[in-house]
PDB file of C-alpha atoms in Angstrom:
ATOM      1  CA  MET Y1127      -8.980   0.813  28.865  1.00  0.00           C
ATOM      2  CA  ALA Y1128      -9.756  -2.260  26.842  1.00  0.00           C
ATOM      3  CA  THR Y1129      -7.336  -3.982  24.571  1.00  0.00           C
ATOM      4  CA  VAL Y1130      -8.023  -4.543  20.876  1.00  0.00           C
ATOM      5  CA  THR Y1131      -9.075  -8.175  20.811  1.00  0.00           C
ATOM      6  CA  VAL Y1132      -7.996  -9.201  17.377  1.00  0.00           C
ATOM      7  CA  CYS Y1133      -5.374 -11.659  16.228  1.00  0.00           C
ATOM      8  CA  ALA Y1134      -1.888 -10.309  15.625  1.00  0.00           C
ATOM      9  CA  ASN Y1135       0.699 -13.048  15.881  1.00  0.00           C
ATOM     10  CA  GLY Y1136      -1.234 -16.272  15.723  1.00  0.00           C
ATOM     11  CA  CYS Y1137      -2.633 -15.280  12.330  1.00  0.00           C
ATOM     12  CA  GLY Y1138       0.511 -14.597  10.353  1.00  0.00           C
ATOM     13  CA  GLY Y1139       1.541 -11.308  11.959  1.00  0.00           C
ATOM     14  CA  GLY Y1140       4.799 -10.496  13.613  1.00  0.00           C
ATOM     15  CA  GLU Y1141       6.283  -7.659  15.582  1.00  0.00           C
ATOM     16  CA  THR Y1142       9.673  -6.378  14.474  1.00  0.00           C
ATOM     17  CA  PRO Y1143      11.785  -4.127  16.685  1.00  0.00           C
ATOM     18  CA  LEU Y1144      13.931  -2.056  14.382  1.00  0.00           C
ATOM     19  CA  PRO Y1145      17.165  -0.206  14.957  1.00  0.00           C
ATOM     20  CA  VAL Y1146      16.746   3.516  14.766  1.00  0.00           C
ATOM     21  CA  ASP Y1147      18.889   4.980  11.985  1.00  0.00           C
ATOM     22  CA  GLY Y1148      18.272   8.689  12.071  1.00  0.00           C
ATOM     23  CA  PRO Y1149      15.308  10.414  13.676  1.00  0.00           C
ATOM     24  CA  PRO Y1150      12.291   8.096  14.083  1.00  0.00           C
ATOM     25  CA  GLU Y1151      10.043  10.629  12.345  1.00  0.00           C
ATOM     26  CA  ALA Y1152      12.066  10.111   9.147  1.00  0.00           C
ATOM     27  CA  LEU Y1153      11.181   6.387   9.241  1.00  0.00           C
ATOM     28  CA  VAL Y1154       7.396   6.882   9.044  1.00  0.00           C
ATOM     29  CA  PRO Y1155       6.214   5.454   5.703  1.00  0.00           C
ATOM     30  CA  THR Y1156       5.383   8.258   3.294  1.00  0.00           C
ATOM     31  CA  ASP Y1157       2.618   6.102   1.807  1.00  0.00           C
ATOM     32  CA  ALA Y1158       0.931   5.301   5.157  1.00  0.00           C
ATOM     33  CA  ASP Y1159      -2.878   5.286   5.098  1.00  0.00           C
ATOM     34  CA  ARG Y1160      -3.061   7.099   8.426  1.00  0.00           C
ATOM     35  CA  VAL Y1161      -0.480   8.821  10.625  1.00  0.00           C
ATOM     36  CA  VAL Y1162      -1.108  10.169  14.122  1.00  0.00           C
ATOM     37  CA  ARG Y1163       1.573  12.398  15.662  1.00  0.00           C
ATOM     38  CA  ALA Y1164       1.518  13.566  19.275  1.00  0.00           C
ATOM     39  CA  THR Y1165       3.632  15.382  21.816  1.00  0.00           C
ATOM     40  CA  VAL Y1166       3.324  13.975  25.325  1.00  0.00           C
ATOM     41  CA  ALA Y1167       1.911  16.418  27.885  1.00  0.00           C
ATOM     42  CA  PRO Y1168       2.520  16.184  31.627  1.00  0.00           C
ATOM     43  CA  ALA Y1169       0.212  13.983  33.688  1.00  0.00           C
ATOM     44  CA  GLY Y1170      -2.952  15.809  34.595  1.00  0.00           C
ATOM     45  CA  ASP Y1171      -2.988  18.136  31.570  1.00  0.00           C
ATOM     46  CA  GLU Y1172      -6.410  17.686  30.028  1.00  0.00           C
ATOM     47  CA  GLY Y1173      -7.360  17.848  26.385  1.00  0.00           C
ATOM     48  CA  THR Y1174      -3.946  17.215  24.845  1.00  0.00           C
ATOM     49  CA  GLY Y1175      -4.586  13.679  23.599  1.00  0.00           C
ATOM     50  CA  ALA Y1176      -1.127  12.472  24.640  1.00  0.00           C
ATOM     51  CA  TYR Y1177      -0.374  11.961  28.296  1.00  0.00           C
ATOM     52  CA  GLY Y1178       2.776  11.037  30.185  1.00  0.00           C
ATOM     53  CA  TYR Y1179       2.280   9.202  33.459  1.00  0.00           C
ATOM     54  CA  ASP Y1180       5.935   8.534  34.314  1.00  0.00           C
ATOM     55  CA  GLU Y1181       9.221  10.383  33.861  1.00  0.00           C
ATOM     56  CA  SER Y1182      10.559   7.631  31.571  1.00  0.00           C
ATOM     57  CA  VAL Y1183       8.174   9.052  28.935  1.00  0.00           C
ATOM     58  CA  PRO Y1184       8.729  12.733  29.710  1.00  0.00           C
ATOM     59  CA  ALA Y1185       6.601  15.657  28.658  1.00  0.00           C
ATOM     60  CA  GLY Y1186       7.759  16.719  25.214  1.00  0.00           C
ATOM     61  CA  ALA Y1187       8.419  13.177  23.966  1.00  0.00           C
ATOM     62  CA  GLU Y1188       7.137  12.725  20.409  1.00  0.00           C
ATOM     63  CA  ILE Y1189       5.186   9.590  19.491  1.00  0.00           C
ATOM     64  CA  THR Y1190       3.898   8.765  16.017  1.00  0.00           C
ATOM     65  CA  VAL Y1191       1.677   5.817  15.050  1.00  0.00           C
ATOM     66  CA  SER Y1192       1.228   4.818  11.406  1.00  0.00           C
ATOM     67  CA  PHE Y1193      -1.233   2.449   9.762  1.00  0.00           C
ATOM     68  CA  LYS Y1194      -0.638   1.046   6.296  1.00  0.00           C
ATOM     69  CA  GLU Y1195      -2.478  -1.579   4.274  1.00  0.00           C
ATOM     70  CA  ILE Y1196       0.321  -3.613   2.690  1.00  0.00           C
ATOM     71  CA  ALA Y1197      -1.717  -6.211   0.806  1.00  0.00           C
ATOM     72  CA  ALA Y1198      -5.267  -7.441   0.604  1.00  0.00           C
ATOM     73  CA  GLN Y1199      -6.309  -8.123   4.188  1.00  0.00           C
ATOM     74  CA  ARG Y1200      -2.846  -7.334   5.636  1.00  0.00           C
ATOM     75  CA  SER Y1201      -1.643  -4.266   7.507  1.00  0.00           C
ATOM     76  CA  GLU Y1202       1.468  -2.821   9.042  1.00  0.00           C
ATOM     77  CA  VAL Y1203       1.349  -0.655  12.153  1.00  0.00           C
ATOM     78  CA  GLY Y1204       4.399   1.319  13.215  1.00  0.00           C
ATOM     79  CA  VAL Y1205       5.358   3.204  16.364  1.00  0.00           C
ATOM     80  CA  TYR Y1206       8.057   5.873  16.198  1.00  0.00           C
ATOM     81  CA  ALA Y1207       9.202   7.743  19.310  1.00  0.00           C
ATOM     82  CA  SER Y1208      11.780  10.326  20.314  1.00  0.00           C
ATOM     83  CA  GLY Y1209      12.528  11.973  23.624  1.00  0.00           C
ATOM     84  CA  LEU Y1210      12.170   8.763  25.648  1.00  0.00           C
ATOM     85  CA  ASP Y1211      14.401   7.792  28.564  1.00  0.00           C
ATOM     86  CA  PRO Y1212      17.666   6.672  26.851  1.00  0.00           C
ATOM     87  CA  GLY Y1213      18.376   2.952  27.179  1.00  0.00           C
ATOM     88  CA  HIS Y1214      14.901   2.226  28.572  1.00  0.00           C
ATOM     89  CA  ASP Y1215      12.783  -0.711  27.320  1.00  0.00           C
ATOM     90  CA  TYR Y1216       9.070  -0.250  26.745  1.00  0.00           C
ATOM     91  CA  ALA Y1217       6.054  -2.303  25.714  1.00  0.00           C
ATOM     92  CA  ALA Y1218       3.209  -0.697  23.786  1.00  0.00           C
ATOM     93  CA  ASP Y1219      -0.165  -1.914  22.593  1.00  0.00           C
ATOM     94  CA  LEU Y1220      -3.284  -0.625  20.883  1.00  0.00           C
ATOM     95  CA  HIS Y1221      -6.454  -0.032  22.912  1.00  0.00           C
ATOM     96  CA  VAL Y1222     -10.088   0.540  21.971  1.00  0.00           C
ATOM     97  CA  ARG Y1223     -10.725   3.253  24.558  1.00  0.00           C
ATOM     98  CA  PRO Y1224      -9.203   6.748  24.553  1.00  0.00           C
ATOM     99  CA  CYS Y1225      -6.586   8.033  26.946  1.00  0.00           C
ATOM    100  CA  THR Y1226      -7.293   9.702  30.264  1.00  0.00           C
ATOM    101  CA  PRO Y1227      -5.291  12.549  31.806  1.00  0.00           C
ATOM    102  CA  GLU Y1228      -4.367  10.368  34.797  1.00  0.00           C
ATOM    103  CA  ALA Y1229      -2.972   6.852  34.438  1.00  0.00           C
ATOM    104  CA  PRO Y1230      -5.764   4.287  34.728  1.00  0.00           C
ATOM    105  CA  THR Y1231      -5.456   1.375  37.099  1.00  0.00           C
ATOM    106  CA  PRO Y1232      -4.919  -1.758  35.031  1.00  0.00           C
ATOM    107  CA  VAL Y1233      -7.266  -4.642  35.664  1.00  0.00           C
ATOM    108  CA  PRO Y1234      -6.638  -8.303  34.881  1.00  0.00           C
ATOM    109  CA  ALA Y1235      -7.828  -9.442  31.475  1.00  0.00           C
ATOM    110  CA  GLU Y1236      -8.972  -6.062  30.211  1.00  0.00           C
ATOM    111  CA  ASP Y1237     -11.734  -6.636  27.704  1.00  0.00           C
ATOM    112  CA  ASP Y1238     -14.557  -5.291  25.618  1.00  0.00           C
ATOM    113  CA  ASP Y1239     -17.319  -7.071  27.532  1.00  0.00           C
ATOM    114  CA  PRO Y1240     -20.293  -4.668  27.426  1.00  0.00           C
ATOM    115  CA  ASP Y1241     -21.484  -6.139  30.710  1.00  0.00           C
ATOM    116  CA  SER Y1242     -18.339  -5.095  32.545  1.00  0.00           C
ATOM    117  CA  PRO Y1243     -16.907  -1.962  30.924  1.00  0.00           C
ATOM    118  CA  GLY Y1244     -13.588  -1.000  32.423  1.00  0.00           C
ATOM    119  CA  SER Y1245     -13.695  -3.733  35.036  1.00  0.00           C
ATOM    120  CA  GLY Y1246     -12.389  -6.844  33.317  1.00  0.00           C
ATOM    121  CA  SER Y1247     -14.409  -9.962  32.775  1.00  0.00           C
ATOM    122  CA  PRO Y1248     -14.136 -13.496  34.107  1.00  0.00           C
ATOM    123  CA  ASN Y1249     -15.650 -14.652  30.813  1.00  0.00           C
ATOM    124  CA  PRO Y1250     -12.803 -16.015  28.641  1.00  0.00           C
ATOM    125  CA  ALA Y1251     -14.766 -15.101  25.496  1.00  0.00           C
ATOM    126  CA  TYR Y1252     -13.949 -11.447  26.213  1.00  0.00           C
ATOM    127  CA  ARG Y1253     -10.271 -11.788  27.134  1.00  0.00           C
ATOM    128  CA  HIS Y1254      -7.516 -10.874  24.722  1.00  0.00           C
ATOM    129  CA  ASN Y1255      -5.664 -14.182  25.257  1.00  0.00           C
ATOM    130  CA  GLY Y1256      -2.442 -12.648  23.990  1.00  0.00           C
ATOM    131  CA  GLU Y1257      -3.993 -11.714  20.641  1.00  0.00           C
ATOM    132  CA  LYS Y1258      -3.383  -8.016  20.505  1.00  0.00           C
ATOM    133  CA  VAL Y1259      -1.272  -5.606  18.507  1.00  0.00           C
ATOM    134  CA  TRP Y1260       1.882  -5.067  20.552  1.00  0.00           C
ATOM    135  CA  PHE Y1261       5.299  -3.541  20.145  1.00  0.00           C
ATOM    136  CA  SER Y1262       8.691  -3.804  21.865  1.00  0.00           C
ATOM    137  CA  LEU Y1263      10.529  -0.499  21.978  1.00  0.00           C
ATOM    138  CA  SER Y1264      14.112   0.017  23.157  1.00  0.00           C
ATOM    139  CA  ALA Y1265      15.212   3.627  23.327  1.00  0.00           C
ATOM    140  CA  ASP Y1266      18.713   4.258  22.039  1.00  0.00           C
ATOM    141  CA  ALA Y1267      21.243   6.670  23.570  1.00  0.00           C
ATOM    142  CA  GLU Y1268      19.286   9.625  22.151  1.00  0.00           C
ATOM    143  CA  GLY Y1269      15.915   8.353  23.443  1.00  0.00           C
ATOM    144  CA  ASP Y1270      14.698   7.281  19.989  1.00  0.00           C
ATOM    145  CA  ALA Y1271      12.810   4.020  19.362  1.00  0.00           C
ATOM    146  CA  HIS Y1272      10.893   2.385  16.518  1.00  0.00           C
ATOM    147  CA  ALA Y1273       9.012  -0.871  15.985  1.00  0.00           C
ATOM    148  CA  THR Y1274       6.548  -2.231  13.449  1.00  0.00           C
ATOM    149  CA  ASN Y1275       4.013  -5.016  13.574  1.00  0.00           C
ATOM    150  CA  THR Y1276       2.972  -6.743  10.354  1.00  0.00           C
ATOM    151  CA  LEU Y1277      -0.513  -8.191  10.738  1.00  0.00           C
ATOM    152  CA  GLY Y1278      -2.020 -11.117   8.905  1.00  0.00           C
ATOM    153  CA  TRP Y1279      -5.290  -9.187   8.733  1.00  0.00           C
ATOM    154  CA  ARG Y1280      -6.423  -5.681   7.868  1.00  0.00           C
ATOM    155  CA  ILE Y1281      -6.738  -3.334  10.822  1.00  0.00           C
ATOM    156  CA  ASP Y1282      -9.172  -0.473  10.568  1.00  0.00           C
ATOM    157  CA  PRO Y1283      -7.651   2.541  12.364  1.00  0.00           C
ATOM    158  CA  GLN Y1284     -11.214   3.606  13.183  1.00  0.00           C
ATOM    159  CA  ASP Y1285     -11.399   0.604  15.532  1.00  0.00           C
ATOM    160  CA  VAL Y1286      -8.438   1.841  17.581  1.00  0.00           C
ATOM    161  CA  ALA Y1287      -8.668   4.700  20.099  1.00  0.00           C
ATOM    162  CA  SER Y1288      -5.198   4.822  21.647  1.00  0.00           C
ATOM    163  CA  LEU Y1289      -1.668   3.509  21.921  1.00  0.00           C
ATOM    164  CA  VAL Y1290      -0.573   2.794  25.487  1.00  0.00           C
ATOM    165  CA  VAL Y1291       3.106   2.669  26.440  1.00  0.00           C
ATOM    166  CA  HIS Y1292       3.915   0.339  29.344  1.00  0.00           C
ATOM    167  CA  SER Y1293       7.022  -0.424  31.334  1.00  0.00           C
ATOM    168  CA  GLY Y1294       8.913  -3.558  30.379  1.00  0.00           C
ATOM    169  CA  ALA Y1295      10.656  -5.006  27.378  1.00  0.00           C
ATOM    170  CA  GLY Y1296       7.383  -5.871  25.685  1.00  0.00           C
ATOM    171  CA  GLY Y1297       6.461  -8.820  23.622  1.00  0.00           C
ATOM    172  CA  ARG Y1298       3.385 -10.899  23.080  1.00  0.00           C
ATOM    173  CA  ASP Y1299       3.229 -12.184  26.646  1.00  0.00           C
ATOM    174  CA  GLN Y1300       4.386  -8.996  28.334  1.00  0.00           C
ATOM    175  CA  ALA Y1301       2.814  -5.993  26.603  1.00  0.00           C
ATOM    176  CA  GLY Y1302       0.142  -4.487  28.748  1.00  0.00           C
ATOM    177  CA  THR Y1303       1.333  -6.106  31.945  1.00  0.00           C
ATOM    178  CA  GLY Y1304       3.621  -3.284  33.062  1.00  0.00           C
ATOM    179  CA  ALA Y1305       2.709   0.067  34.523  1.00  0.00           C
ATOM    180  CA  PHE Y1306       1.050   2.631  32.267  1.00  0.00           C
ATOM    181  CA  LEU Y1307       3.757   5.150  31.301  1.00  0.00           C
ATOM    182  CA  ALA Y1308       2.034   7.139  28.567  1.00  0.00           C
ATOM    183  CA  CYS Y1309      -0.996   7.141  26.299  1.00  0.00           C
ATOM    184  CA  VAL Y1310      -1.578   8.649  22.847  1.00  0.00           C
ATOM    185  CA  ASP Y1311      -5.105   9.138  21.538  1.00  0.00           C
ATOM    186  CA  ILE Y1312      -5.787   7.931  18.000  1.00  0.00           C
ATOM    187  CA  PRO Y1313      -8.754  10.087  16.963  1.00  0.00           C
ATOM    188  CA  ARG Y1314     -11.484   8.244  15.107  1.00  0.00           C
TER     189      ARG Y1314
END
């Protein structure tokens, strides 16, 4: 899987973990431009579009991703989840390739280099350099979590193929470095 290689934080964006007050689904903006909802299937189930690779994101967990243009050339992306492992911290980021039924093996500096699809590139021009859309999610006692990322640019949801949930507390320098726990396809 390759990471979206566009500027999130260095260009006026910022990720905001939010406390969950009520079910995460109720927090999805009603005026969002695009909303993708998915129920996580067990690892190995093909064709579902939402895969769990670890018990901390169990089958049946609900994950919603919303995209909203908030001003000219600015967007907000939100992640809303329920049914996660209570008290667990997660990192999540957007990817340009779709999910697979089995967890992929991460490679250093995942990229969009057409000369090395899926293998990473030593060429720094193709590395994400920390400029990706990421989220920090902390599941509450009920397993609910929510975070938004306000971008200083307009994201086109058609350029995104999936949201990957990783282990770890997340953050600009950590998202994508932990194990793959789940993946949700964002149909184009």
